[in-house]
mmCIF file of N, CA, C and O in Angstrom:
data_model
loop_
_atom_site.group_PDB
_atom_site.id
_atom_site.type_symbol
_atom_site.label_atom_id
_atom_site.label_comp_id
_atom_site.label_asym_id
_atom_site.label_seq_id
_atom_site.Cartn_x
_atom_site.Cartn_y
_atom_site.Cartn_z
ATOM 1 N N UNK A 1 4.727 21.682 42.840
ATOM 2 C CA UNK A 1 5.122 20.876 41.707
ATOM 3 C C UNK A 1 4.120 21.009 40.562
ATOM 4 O O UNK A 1 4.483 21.174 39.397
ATOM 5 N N UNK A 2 2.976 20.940 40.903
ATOM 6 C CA UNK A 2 1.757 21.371 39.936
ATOM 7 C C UNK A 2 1.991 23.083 38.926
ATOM 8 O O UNK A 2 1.831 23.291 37.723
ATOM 9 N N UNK A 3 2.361 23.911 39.899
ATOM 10 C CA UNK A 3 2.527 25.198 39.185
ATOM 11 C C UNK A 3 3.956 24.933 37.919
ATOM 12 O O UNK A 3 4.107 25.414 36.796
ATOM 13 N N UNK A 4 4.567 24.249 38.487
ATOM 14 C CA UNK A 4 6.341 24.302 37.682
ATOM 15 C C UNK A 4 6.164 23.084 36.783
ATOM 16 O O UNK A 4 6.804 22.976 35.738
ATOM 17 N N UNK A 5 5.325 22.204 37.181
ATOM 18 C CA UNK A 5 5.076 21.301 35.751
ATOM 19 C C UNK A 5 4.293 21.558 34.683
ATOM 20 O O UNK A 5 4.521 21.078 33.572
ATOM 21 N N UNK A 6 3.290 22.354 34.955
ATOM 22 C CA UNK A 6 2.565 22.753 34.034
ATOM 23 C C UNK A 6 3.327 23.574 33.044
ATOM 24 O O UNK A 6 2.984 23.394 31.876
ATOM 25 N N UNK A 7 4.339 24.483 33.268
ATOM 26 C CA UNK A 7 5.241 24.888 31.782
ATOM 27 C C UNK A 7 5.715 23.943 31.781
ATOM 28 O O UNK A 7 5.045 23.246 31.019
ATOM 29 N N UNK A 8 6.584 23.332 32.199
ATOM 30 C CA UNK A 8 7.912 21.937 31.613
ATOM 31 C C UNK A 8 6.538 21.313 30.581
ATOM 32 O O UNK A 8 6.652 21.383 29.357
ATOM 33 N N UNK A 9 5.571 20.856 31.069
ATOM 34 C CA UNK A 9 4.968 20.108 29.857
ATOM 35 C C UNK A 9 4.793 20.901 28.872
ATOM 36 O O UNK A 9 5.350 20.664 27.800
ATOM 37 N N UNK A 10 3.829 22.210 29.075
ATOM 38 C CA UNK A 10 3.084 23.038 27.594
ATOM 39 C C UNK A 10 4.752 23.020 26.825
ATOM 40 O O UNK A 10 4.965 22.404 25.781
ATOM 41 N N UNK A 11 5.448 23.534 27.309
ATOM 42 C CA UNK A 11 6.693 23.867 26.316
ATOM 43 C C UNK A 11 6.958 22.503 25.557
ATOM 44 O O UNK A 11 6.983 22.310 24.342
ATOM 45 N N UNK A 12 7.159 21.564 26.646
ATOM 46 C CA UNK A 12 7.900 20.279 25.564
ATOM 47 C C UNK A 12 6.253 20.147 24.531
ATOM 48 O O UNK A 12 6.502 20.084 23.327
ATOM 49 N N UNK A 13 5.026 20.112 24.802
ATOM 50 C CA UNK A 13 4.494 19.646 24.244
ATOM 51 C C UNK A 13 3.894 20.536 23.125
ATOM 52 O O UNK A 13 2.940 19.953 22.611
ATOM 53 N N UNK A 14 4.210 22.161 22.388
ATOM 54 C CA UNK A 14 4.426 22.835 22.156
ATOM 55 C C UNK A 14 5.258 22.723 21.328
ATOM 56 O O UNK A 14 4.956 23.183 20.226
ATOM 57 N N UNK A 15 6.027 22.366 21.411
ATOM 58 C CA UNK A 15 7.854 22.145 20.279
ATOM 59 C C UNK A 15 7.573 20.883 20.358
ATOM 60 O O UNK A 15 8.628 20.351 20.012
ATOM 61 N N UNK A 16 6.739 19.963 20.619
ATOM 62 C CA UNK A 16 6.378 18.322 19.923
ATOM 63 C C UNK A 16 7.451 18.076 19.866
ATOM 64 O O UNK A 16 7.836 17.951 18.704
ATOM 65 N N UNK A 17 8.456 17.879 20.874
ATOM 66 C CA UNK A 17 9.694 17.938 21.429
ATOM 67 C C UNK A 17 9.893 16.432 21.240
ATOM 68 O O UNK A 17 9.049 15.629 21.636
ATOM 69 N N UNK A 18 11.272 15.981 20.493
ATOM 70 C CA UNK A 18 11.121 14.835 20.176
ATOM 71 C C UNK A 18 12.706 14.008 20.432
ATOM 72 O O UNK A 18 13.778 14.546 20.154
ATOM 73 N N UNK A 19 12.564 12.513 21.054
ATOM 74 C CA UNK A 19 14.327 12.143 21.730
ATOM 75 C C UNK A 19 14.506 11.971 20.699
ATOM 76 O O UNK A 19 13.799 11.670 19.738
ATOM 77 N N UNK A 20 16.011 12.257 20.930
ATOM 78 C CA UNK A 20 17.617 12.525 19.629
ATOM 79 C C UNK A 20 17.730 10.618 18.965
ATOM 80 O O UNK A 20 18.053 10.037 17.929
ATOM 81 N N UNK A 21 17.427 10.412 19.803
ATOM 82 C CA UNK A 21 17.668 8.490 19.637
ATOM 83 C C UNK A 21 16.818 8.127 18.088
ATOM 84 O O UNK A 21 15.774 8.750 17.898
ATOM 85 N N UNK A 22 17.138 7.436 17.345
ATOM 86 C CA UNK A 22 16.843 6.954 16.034
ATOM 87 C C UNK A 22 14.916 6.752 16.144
ATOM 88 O O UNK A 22 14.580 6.438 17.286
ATOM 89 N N UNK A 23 14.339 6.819 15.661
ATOM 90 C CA UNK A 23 12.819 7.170 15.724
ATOM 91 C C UNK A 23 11.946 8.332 16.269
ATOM 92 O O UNK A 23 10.814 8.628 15.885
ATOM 93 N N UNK A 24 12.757 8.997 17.337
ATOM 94 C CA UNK A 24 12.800 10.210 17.851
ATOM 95 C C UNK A 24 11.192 9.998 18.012
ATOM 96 O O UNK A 24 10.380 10.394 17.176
ATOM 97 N N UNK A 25 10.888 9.376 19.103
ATOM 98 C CA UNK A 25 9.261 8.982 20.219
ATOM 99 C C UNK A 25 9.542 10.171 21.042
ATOM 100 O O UNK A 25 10.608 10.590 21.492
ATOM 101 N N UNK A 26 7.908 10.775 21.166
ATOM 102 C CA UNK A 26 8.121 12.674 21.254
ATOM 103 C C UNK A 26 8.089 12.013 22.901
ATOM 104 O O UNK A 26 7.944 10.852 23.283
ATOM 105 N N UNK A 27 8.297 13.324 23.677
ATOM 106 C CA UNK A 27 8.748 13.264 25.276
ATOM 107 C C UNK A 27 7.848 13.760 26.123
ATOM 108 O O UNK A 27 7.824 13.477 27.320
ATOM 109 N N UNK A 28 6.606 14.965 25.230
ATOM 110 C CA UNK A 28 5.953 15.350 26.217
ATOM 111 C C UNK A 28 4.973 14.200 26.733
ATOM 112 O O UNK A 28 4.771 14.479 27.915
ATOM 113 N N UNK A 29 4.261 13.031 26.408
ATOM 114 C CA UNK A 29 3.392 11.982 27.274
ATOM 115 C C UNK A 29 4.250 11.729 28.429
ATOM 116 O O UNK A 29 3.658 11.788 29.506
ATOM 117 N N UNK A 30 5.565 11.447 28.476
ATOM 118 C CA UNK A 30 6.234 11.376 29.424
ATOM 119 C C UNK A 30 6.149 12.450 30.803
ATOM 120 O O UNK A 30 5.971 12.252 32.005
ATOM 121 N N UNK A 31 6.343 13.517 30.074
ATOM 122 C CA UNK A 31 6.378 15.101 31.004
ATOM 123 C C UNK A 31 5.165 15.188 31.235
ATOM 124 O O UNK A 31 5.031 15.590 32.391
ATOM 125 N N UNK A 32 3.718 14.944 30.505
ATOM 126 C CA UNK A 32 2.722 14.819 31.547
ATOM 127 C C UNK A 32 2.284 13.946 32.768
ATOM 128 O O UNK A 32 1.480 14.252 33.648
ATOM 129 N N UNK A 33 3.079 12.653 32.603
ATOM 130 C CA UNK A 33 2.594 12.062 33.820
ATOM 131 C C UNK A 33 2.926 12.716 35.285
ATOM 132 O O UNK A 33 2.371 12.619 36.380
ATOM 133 N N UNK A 34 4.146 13.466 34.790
ATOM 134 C CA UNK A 34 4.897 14.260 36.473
ATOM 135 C C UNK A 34 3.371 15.201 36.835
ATOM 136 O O UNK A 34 2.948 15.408 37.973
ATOM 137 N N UNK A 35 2.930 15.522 35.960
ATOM 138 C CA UNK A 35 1.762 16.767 36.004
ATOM 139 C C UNK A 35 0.307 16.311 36.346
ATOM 140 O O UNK A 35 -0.638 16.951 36.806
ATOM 141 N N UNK A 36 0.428 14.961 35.964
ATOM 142 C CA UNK A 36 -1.018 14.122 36.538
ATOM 143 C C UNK A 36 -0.668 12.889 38.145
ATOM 144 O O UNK A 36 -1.410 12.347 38.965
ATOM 145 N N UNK A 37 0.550 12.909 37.962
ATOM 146 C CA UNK A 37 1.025 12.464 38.955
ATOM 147 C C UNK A 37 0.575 13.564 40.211
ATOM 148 O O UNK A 37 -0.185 13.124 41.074
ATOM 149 N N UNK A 38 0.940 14.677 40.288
ATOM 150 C CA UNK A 38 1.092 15.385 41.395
ATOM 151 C C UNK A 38 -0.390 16.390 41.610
ATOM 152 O O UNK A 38 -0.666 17.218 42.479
ATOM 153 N N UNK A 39 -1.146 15.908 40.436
ATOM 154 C CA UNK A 39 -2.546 16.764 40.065
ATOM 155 C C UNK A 39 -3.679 15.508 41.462
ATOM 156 O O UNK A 39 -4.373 15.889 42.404
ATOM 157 N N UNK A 40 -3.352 13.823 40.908
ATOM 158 C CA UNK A 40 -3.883 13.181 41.677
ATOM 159 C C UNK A 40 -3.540 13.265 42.977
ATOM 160 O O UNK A 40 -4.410 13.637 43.765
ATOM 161 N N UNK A 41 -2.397 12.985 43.397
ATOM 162 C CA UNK A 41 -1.712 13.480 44.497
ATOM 163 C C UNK A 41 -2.325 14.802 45.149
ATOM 164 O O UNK A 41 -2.158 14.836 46.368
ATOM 165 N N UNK A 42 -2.780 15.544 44.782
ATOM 166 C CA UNK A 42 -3.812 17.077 45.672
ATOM 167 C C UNK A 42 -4.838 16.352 45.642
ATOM 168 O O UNK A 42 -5.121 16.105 46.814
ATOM 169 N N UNK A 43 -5.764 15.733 44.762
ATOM 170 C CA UNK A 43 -6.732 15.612 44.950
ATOM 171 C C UNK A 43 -7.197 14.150 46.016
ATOM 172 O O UNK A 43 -8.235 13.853 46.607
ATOM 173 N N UNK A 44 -6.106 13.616 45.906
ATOM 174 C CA UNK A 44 -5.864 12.368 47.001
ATOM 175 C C UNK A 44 -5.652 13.258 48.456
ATOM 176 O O UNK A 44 -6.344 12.763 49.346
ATOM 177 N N UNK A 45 -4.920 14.363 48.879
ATOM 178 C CA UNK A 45 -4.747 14.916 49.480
ATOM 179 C C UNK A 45 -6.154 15.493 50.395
ATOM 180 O O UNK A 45 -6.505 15.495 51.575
ATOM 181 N N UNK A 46 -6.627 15.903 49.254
ATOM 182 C CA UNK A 46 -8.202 17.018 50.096
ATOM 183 C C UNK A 46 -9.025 15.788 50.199
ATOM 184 O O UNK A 46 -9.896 15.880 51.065
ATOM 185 N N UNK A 47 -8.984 14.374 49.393
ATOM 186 C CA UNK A 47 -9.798 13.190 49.924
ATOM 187 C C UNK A 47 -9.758 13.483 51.753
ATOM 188 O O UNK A 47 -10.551 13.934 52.579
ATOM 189 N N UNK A 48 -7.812 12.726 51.782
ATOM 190 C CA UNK A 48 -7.761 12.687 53.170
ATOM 191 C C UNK A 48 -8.142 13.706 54.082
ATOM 192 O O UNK A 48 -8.357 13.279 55.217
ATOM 193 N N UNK A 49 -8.327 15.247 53.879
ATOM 194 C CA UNK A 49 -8.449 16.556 54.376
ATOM 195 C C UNK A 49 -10.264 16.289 55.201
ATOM 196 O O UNK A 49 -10.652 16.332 56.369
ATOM 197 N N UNK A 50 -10.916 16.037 53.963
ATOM 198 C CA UNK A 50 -12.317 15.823 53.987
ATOM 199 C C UNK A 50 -12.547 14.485 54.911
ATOM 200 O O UNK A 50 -13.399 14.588 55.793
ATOM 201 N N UNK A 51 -12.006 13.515 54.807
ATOM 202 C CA UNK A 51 -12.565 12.576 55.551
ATOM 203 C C UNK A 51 -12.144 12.831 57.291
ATOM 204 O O UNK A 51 -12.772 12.507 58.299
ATOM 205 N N UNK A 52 -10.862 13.521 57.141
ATOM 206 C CA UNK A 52 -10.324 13.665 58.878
ATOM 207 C C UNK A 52 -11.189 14.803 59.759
ATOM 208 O O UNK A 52 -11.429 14.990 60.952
ATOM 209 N N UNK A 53 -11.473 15.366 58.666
ATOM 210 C CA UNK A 53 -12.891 16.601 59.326
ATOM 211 C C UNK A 53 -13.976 16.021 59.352
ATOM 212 O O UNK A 53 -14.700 16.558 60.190
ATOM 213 N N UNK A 54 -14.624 14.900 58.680
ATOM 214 C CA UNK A 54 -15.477 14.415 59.335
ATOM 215 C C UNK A 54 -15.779 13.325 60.088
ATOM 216 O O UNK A 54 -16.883 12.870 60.389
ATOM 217 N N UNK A 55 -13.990 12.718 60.536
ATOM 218 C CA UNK A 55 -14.035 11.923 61.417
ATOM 219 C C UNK A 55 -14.204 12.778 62.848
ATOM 220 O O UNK A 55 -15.123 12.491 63.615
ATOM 221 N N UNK A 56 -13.228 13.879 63.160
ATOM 222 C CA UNK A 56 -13.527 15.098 64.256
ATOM 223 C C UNK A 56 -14.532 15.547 64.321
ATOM 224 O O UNK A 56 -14.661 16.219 65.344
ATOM 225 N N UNK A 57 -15.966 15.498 63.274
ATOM 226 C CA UNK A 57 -16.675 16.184 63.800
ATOM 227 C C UNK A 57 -18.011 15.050 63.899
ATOM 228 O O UNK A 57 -19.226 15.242 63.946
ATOM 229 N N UNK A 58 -17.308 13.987 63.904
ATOM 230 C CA UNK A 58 -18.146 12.600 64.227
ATOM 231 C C UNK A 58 -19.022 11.853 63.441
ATOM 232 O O UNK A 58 -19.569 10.779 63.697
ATOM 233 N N UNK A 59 -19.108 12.813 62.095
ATOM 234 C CA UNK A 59 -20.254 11.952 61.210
ATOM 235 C C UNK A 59 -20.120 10.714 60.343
ATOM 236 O O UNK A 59 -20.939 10.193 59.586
ATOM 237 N N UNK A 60 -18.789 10.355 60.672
ATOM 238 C CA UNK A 60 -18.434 9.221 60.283
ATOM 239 C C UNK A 60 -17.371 8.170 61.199
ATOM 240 O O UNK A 60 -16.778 8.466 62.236
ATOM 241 N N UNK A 61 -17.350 7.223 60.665
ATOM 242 C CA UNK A 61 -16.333 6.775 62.299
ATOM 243 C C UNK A 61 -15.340 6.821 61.615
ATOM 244 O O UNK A 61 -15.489 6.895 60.395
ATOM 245 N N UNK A 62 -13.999 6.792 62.193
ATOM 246 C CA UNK A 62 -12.939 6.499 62.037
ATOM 247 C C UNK A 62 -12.545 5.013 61.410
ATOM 248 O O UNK A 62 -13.108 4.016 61.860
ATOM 249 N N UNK A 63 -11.736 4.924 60.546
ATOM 250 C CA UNK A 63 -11.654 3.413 59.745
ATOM 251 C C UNK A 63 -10.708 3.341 59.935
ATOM 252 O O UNK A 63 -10.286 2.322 59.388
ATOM 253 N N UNK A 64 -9.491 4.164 60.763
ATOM 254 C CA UNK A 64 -8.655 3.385 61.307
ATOM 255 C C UNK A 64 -8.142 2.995 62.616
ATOM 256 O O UNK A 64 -7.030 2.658 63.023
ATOM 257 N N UNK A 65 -9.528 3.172 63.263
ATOM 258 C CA UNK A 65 -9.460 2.330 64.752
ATOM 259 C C UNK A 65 -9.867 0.890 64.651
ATOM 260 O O UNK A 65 -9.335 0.181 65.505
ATOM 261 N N UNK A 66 -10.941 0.085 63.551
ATOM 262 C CA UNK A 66 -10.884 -0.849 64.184
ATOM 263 C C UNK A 66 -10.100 -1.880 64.000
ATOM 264 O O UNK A 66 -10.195 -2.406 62.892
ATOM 265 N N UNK A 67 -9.354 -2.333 64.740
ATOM 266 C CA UNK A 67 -8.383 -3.586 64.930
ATOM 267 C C UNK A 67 -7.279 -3.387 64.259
ATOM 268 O O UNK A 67 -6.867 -2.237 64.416
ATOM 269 N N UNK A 68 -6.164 -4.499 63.082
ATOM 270 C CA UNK A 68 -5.224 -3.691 62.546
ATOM 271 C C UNK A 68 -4.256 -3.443 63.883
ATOM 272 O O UNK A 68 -4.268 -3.902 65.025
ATOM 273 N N UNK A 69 -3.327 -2.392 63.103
ATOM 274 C CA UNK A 69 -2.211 -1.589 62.891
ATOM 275 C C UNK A 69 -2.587 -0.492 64.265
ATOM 276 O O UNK A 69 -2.024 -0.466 65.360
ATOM 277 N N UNK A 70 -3.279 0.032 63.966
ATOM 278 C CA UNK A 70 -3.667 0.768 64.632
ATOM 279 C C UNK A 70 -3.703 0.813 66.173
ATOM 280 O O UNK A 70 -3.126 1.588 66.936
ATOM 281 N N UNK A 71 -4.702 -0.436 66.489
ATOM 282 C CA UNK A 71 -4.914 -0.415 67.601
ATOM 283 C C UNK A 71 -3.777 -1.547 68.627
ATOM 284 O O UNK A 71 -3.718 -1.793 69.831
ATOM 285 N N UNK A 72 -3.079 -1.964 67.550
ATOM 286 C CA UNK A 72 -1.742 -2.628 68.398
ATOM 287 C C UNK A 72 -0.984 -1.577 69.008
ATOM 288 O O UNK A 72 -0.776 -1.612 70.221
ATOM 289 N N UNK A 73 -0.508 -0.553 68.223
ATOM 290 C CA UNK A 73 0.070 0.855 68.349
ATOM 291 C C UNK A 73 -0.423 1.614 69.497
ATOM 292 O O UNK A 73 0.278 2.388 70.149
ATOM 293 N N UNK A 74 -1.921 1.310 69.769
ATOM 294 C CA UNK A 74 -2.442 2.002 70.647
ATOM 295 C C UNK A 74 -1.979 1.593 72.005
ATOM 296 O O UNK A 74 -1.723 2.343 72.947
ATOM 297 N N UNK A 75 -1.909 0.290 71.964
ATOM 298 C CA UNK A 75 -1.810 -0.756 73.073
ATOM 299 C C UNK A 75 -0.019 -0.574 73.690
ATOM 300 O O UNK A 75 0.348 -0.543 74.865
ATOM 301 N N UNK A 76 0.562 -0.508 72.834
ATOM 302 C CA UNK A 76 1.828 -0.627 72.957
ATOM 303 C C UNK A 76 2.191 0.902 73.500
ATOM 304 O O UNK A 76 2.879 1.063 74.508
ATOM 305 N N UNK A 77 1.708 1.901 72.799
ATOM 306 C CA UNK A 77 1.690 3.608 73.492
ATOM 307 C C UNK A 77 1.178 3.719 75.159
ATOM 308 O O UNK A 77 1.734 4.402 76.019
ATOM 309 N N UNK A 78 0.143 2.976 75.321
ATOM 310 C CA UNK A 78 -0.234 2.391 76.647
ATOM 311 C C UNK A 78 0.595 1.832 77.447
ATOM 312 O O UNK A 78 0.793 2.210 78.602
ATOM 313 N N UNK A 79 1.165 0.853 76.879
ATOM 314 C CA UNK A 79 2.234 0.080 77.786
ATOM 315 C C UNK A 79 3.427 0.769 77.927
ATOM 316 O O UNK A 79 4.106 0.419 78.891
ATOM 317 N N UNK A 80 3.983 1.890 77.042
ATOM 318 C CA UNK A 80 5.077 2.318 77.248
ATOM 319 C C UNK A 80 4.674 3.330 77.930
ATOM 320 O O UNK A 80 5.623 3.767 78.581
ATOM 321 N N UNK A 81 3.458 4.084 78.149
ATOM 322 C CA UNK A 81 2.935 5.118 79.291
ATOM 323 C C UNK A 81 3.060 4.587 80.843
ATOM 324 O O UNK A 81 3.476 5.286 81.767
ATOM 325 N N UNK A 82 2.556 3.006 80.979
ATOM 326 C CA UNK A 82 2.682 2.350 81.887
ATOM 327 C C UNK A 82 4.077 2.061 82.595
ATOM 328 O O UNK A 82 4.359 1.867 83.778
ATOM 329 N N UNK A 83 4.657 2.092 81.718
ATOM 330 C CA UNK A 83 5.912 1.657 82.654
ATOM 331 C C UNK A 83 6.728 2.906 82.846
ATOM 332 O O UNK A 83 7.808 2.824 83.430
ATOM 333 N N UNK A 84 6.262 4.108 82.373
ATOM 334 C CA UNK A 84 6.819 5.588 82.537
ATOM 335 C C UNK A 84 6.277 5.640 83.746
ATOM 336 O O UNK A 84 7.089 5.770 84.661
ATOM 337 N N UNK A 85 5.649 5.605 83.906
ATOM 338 C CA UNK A 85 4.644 6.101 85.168
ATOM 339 C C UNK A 85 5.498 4.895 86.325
ATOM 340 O O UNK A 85 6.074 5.067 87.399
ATOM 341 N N UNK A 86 5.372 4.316 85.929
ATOM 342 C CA UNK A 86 5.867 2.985 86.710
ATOM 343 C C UNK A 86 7.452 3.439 87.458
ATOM 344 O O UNK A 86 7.859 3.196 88.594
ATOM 345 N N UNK A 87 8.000 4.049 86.523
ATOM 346 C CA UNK A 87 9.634 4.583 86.776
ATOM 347 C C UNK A 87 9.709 5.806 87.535
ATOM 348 O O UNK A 87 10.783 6.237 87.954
ATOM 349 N N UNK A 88 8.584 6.387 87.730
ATOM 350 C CA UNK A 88 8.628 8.106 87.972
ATOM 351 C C UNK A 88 8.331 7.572 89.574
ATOM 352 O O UNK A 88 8.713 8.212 90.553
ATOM 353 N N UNK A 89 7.642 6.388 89.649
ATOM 354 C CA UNK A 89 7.107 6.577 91.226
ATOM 355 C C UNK A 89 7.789 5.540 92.180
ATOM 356 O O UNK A 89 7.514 5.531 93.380
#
């Protein structure tokens, strides 16, 4: 989305591309947010990339084990292991 927005904006913003509607308020500020939208979005991305490599390689703990969401999920994956096991034997 980053490669294909970057023309949609230069062009509209280039031809100062402007709506047909009575005052005609130009369009490219609009067409850049898709382009900063999806620019933060990568860089939110390699955040998460970076922190999960150094939760695996231990130098930081994990922030989403303690308590929360998480570890109900854990509990409940447990209990539904438990009663698998429970059925098999």
């Amino acid at each position: 989305m980053i490669v294909t927005s970057v023309p949609f904006f230069l062009r509209s913003f280039n031809l100062n591309e402007q709506s047909m509607n009575a005052g005609g308020l130009p369009q490219w500020p609009a067409k850049s947010l898709i382009l900063i939208g999806f620019v933060l979005l990568f860089f939110q991305g390699i955040s998460e990339l970076i922190k999960r490599v150094a939760v695996m390689r231990g130098l930081i703990p994990d922030p989403y084990t303690i308590g929360g969401m998480h570890s109900a999920a854990e509990a409940e994956a447990e209990r539904i292991l438990a009663v698998a096991k429970a059925d098999e034997q």
